[in-house]
PDB file of C-alpha atoms in Angstrom:
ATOM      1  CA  UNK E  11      -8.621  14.811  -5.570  1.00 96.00           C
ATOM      2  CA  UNK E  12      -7.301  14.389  -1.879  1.00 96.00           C
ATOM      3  CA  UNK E  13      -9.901  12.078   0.319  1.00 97.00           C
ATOM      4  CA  UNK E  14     -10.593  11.737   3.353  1.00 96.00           C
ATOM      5  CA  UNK E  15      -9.167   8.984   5.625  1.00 97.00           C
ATOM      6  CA  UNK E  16     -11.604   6.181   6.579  1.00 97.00           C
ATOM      7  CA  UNK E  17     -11.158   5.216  10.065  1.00 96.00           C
ATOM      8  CA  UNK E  18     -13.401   2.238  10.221  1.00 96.00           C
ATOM      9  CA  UNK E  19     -11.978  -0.898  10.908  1.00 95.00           C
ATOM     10  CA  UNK E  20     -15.148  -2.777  10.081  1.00 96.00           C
ATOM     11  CA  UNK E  21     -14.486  -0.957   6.650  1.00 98.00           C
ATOM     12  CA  UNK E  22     -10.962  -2.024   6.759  1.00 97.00           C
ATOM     13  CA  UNK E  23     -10.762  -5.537   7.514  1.00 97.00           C
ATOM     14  CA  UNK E  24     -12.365  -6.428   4.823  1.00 98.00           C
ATOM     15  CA  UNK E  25     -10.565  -7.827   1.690  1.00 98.00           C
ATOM     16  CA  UNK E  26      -9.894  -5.472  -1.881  1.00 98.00           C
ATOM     17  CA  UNK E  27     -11.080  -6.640  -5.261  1.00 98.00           C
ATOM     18  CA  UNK E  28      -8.978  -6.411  -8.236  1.00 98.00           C
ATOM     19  CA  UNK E  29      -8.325  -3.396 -10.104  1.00 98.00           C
ATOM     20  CA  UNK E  30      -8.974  -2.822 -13.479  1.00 97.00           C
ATOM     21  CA  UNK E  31      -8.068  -0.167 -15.949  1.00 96.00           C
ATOM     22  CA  UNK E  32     -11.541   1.406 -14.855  1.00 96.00           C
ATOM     23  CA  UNK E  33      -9.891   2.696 -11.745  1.00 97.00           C
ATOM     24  CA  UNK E  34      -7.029   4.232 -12.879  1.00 97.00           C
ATOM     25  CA  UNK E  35      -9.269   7.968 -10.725  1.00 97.00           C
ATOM     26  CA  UNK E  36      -8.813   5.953  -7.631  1.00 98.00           C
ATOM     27  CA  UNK E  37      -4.906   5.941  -8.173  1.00 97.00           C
ATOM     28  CA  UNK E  38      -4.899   9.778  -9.118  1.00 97.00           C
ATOM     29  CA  UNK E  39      -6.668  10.210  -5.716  1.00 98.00           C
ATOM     30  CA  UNK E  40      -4.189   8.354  -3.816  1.00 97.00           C
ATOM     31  CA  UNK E  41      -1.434   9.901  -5.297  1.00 96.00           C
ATOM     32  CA  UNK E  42      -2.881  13.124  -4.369  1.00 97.00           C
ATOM     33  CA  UNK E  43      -3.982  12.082  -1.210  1.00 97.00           C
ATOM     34  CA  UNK E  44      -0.659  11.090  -0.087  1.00 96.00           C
ATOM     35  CA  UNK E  45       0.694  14.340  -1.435  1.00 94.00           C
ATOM     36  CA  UNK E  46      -1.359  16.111   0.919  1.00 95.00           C
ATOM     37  CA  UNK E  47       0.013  13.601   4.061  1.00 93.00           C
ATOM     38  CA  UNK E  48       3.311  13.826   2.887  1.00 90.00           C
ATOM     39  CA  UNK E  49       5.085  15.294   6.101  1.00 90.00           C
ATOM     40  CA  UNK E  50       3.128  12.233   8.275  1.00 89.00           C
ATOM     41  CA  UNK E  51       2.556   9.238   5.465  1.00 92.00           C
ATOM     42  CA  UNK E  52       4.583   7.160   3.469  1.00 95.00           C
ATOM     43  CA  UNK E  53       1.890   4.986   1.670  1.00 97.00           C
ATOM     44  CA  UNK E  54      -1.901   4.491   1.222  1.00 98.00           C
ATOM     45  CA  UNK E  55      -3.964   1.872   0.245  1.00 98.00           C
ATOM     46  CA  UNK E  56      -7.196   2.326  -1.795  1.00 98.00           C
ATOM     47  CA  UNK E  57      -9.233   0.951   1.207  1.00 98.00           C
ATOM     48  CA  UNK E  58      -8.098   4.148   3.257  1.00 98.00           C
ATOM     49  CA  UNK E  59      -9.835   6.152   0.770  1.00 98.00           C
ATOM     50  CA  UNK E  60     -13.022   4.469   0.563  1.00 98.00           C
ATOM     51  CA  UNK E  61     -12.139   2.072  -2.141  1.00 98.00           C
ATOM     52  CA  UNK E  62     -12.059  -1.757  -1.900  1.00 98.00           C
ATOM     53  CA  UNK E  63      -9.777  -2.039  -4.574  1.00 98.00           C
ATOM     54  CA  UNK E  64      -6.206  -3.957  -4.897  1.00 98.00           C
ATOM     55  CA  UNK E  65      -3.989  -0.792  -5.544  1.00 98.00           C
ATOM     56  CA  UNK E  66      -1.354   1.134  -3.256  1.00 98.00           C
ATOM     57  CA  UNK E  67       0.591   3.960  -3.234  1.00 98.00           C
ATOM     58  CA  UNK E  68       4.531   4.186  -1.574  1.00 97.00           C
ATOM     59  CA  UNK E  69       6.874   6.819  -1.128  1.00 94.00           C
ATOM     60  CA  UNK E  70      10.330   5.180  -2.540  1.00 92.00           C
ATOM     61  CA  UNK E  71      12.824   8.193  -1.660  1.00 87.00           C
ATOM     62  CA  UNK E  72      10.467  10.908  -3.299  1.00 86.00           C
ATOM     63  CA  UNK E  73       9.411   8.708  -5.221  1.00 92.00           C
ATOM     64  CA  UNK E  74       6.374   7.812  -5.624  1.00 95.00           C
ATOM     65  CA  UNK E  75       5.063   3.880  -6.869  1.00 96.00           C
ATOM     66  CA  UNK E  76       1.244   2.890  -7.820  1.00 98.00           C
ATOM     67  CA  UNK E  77       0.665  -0.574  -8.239  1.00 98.00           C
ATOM     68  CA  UNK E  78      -2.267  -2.099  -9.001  1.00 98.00           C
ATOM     69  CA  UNK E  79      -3.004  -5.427  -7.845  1.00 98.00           C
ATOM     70  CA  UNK E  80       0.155  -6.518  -6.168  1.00 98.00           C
ATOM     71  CA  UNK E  81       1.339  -9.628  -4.771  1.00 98.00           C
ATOM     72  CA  UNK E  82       4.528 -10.998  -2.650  1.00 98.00           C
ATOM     73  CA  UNK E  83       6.043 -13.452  -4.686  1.00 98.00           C
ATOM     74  CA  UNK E  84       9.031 -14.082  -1.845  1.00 98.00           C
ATOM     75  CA  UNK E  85      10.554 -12.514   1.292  1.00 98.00           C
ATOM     76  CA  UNK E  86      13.428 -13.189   3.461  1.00 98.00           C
ATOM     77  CA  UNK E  87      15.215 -11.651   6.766  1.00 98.00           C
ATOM     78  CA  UNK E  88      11.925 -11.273   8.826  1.00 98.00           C
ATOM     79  CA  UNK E  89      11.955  -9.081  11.383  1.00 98.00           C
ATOM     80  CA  UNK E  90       9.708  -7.605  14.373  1.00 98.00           C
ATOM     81  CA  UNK E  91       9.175  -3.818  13.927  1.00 97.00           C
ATOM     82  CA  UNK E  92       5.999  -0.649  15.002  1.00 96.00           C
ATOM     83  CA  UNK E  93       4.130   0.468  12.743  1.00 96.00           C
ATOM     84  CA  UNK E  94       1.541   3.691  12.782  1.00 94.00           C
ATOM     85  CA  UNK E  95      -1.022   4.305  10.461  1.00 94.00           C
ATOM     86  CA  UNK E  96      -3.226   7.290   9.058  1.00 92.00           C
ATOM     87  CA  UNK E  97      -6.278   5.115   9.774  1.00 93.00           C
ATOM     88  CA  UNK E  98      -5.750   3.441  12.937  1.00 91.00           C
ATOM     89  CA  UNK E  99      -5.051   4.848  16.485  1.00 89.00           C
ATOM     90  CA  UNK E 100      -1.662   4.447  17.786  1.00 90.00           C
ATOM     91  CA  UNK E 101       1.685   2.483  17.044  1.00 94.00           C
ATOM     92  CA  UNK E 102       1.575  -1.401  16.492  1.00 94.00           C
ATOM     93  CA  UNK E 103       3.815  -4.074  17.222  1.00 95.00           C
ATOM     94  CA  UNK E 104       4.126  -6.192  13.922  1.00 97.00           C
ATOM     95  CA  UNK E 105       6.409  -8.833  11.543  1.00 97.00           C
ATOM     96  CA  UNK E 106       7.405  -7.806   8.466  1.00 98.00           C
ATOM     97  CA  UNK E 107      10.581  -8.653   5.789  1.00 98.00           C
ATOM     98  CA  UNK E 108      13.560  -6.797   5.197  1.00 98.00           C
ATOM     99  CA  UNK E 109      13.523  -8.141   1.443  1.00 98.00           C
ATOM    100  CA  UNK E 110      10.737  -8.928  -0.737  1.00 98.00           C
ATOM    101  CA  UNK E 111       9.787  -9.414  -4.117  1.00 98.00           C
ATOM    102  CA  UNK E 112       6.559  -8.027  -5.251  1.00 98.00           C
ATOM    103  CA  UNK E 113       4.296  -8.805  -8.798  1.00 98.00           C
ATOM    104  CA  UNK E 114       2.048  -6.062  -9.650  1.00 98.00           C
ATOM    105  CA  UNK E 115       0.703  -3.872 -12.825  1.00 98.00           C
ATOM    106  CA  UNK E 116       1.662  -0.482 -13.324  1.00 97.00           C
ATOM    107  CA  UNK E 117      -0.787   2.453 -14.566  1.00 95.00           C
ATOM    108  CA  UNK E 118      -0.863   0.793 -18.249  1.00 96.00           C
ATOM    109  CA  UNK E 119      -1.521  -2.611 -16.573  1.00 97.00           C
ATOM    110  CA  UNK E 120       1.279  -3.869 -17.394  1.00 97.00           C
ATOM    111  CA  UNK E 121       2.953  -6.637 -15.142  1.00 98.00           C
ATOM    112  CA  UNK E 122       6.206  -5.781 -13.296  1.00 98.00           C
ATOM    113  CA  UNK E 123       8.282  -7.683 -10.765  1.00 98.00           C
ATOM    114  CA  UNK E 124      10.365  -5.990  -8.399  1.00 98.00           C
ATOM    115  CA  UNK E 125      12.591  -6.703  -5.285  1.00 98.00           C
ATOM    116  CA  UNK E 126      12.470  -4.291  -2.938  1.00 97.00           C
ATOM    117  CA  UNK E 127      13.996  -3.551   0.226  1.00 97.00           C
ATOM    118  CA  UNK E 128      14.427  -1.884   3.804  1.00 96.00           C
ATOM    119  CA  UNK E 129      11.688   0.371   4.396  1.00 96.00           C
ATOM    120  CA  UNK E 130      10.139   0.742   1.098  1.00 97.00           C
ATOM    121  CA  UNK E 131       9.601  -3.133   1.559  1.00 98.00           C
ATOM    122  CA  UNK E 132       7.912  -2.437   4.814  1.00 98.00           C
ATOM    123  CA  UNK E 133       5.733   0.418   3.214  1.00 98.00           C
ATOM    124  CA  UNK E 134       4.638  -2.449   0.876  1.00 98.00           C
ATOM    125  CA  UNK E 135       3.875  -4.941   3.148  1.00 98.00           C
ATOM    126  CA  UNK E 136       1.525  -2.580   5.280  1.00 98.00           C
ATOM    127  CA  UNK E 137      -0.073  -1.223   2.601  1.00 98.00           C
ATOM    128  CA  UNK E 138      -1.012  -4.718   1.225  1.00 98.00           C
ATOM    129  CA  UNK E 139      -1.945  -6.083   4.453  1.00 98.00           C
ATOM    130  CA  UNK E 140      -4.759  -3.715   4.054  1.00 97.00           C
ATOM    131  CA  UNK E 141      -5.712  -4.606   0.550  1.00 98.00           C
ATOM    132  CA  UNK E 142      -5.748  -7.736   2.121  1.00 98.00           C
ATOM    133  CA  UNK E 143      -8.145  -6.643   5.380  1.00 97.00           C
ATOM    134  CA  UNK E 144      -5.692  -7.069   7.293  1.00 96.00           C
ATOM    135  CA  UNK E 145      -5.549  -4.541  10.141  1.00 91.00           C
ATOM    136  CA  UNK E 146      -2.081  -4.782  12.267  1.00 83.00           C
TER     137      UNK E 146
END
């Protein structure tokens, strides 16, 4: 089901719990909620549907990654970069890695590690940011 965007930042900032296999609807909704923003949005987090739970969505080159509960295990090459965002107002100034290596559990739960890099990597690291409350 496509959602609407939540535009509160006092919504925002605050931090995700974990996901379980109980939410599995709230990554169906993301992925079809970022289908709908395609031409304007490369990744969602659960908190920019409503949800304060640990899972994102990223467009990797048409294709599309859930992961539930990730983590950066290591990054390198940091970098200063702008970033927009369906739920906030303008573009941001920010830091972010051009490499990083990411733990998380896919739609079975099972745990994956992954490098990734470029802007796929950056997609991450925003969309975690706001798992995390962070607002950039």
């Amino acid at each position: 089901m496509v959602r609407e965007i939540v535009k509160d930042e006092n919504f925002l900032s605050q931090k995700s719990a974990p996901a379980t296999i109980n939410d599995l609807n709230i990554a169906q909704d993301l992925f079809d909620t970022l289908a709908e923003n395609a031409n304007h949005c490369v990744g969602l987090a659960a908190n920019m549907i409503g949800e304060l739970k640990r899972i994102i969505i990223v467009d990797d080159n048409d294709n599309y990654i859930v992961m539930f509960n990730p983590q950066i295990l290591k990054c390198s090459q940091p970098f200063k970069t702008e970033e927009a965002c369906l739920s906030l107002i303008g573009v941001r100034p920010t830091k972010r890695y051009r490499t990083i290596k990411v733990e998380y559990e896919n739609e079975k739960f099972q745990k994956r590690v992954k490098t990734f890099k470029d802007f796929t990597a950056q997609i991450i690291q925003h969309e975690i940011d706001h798992c995390n409350g962070i607002i950039i």
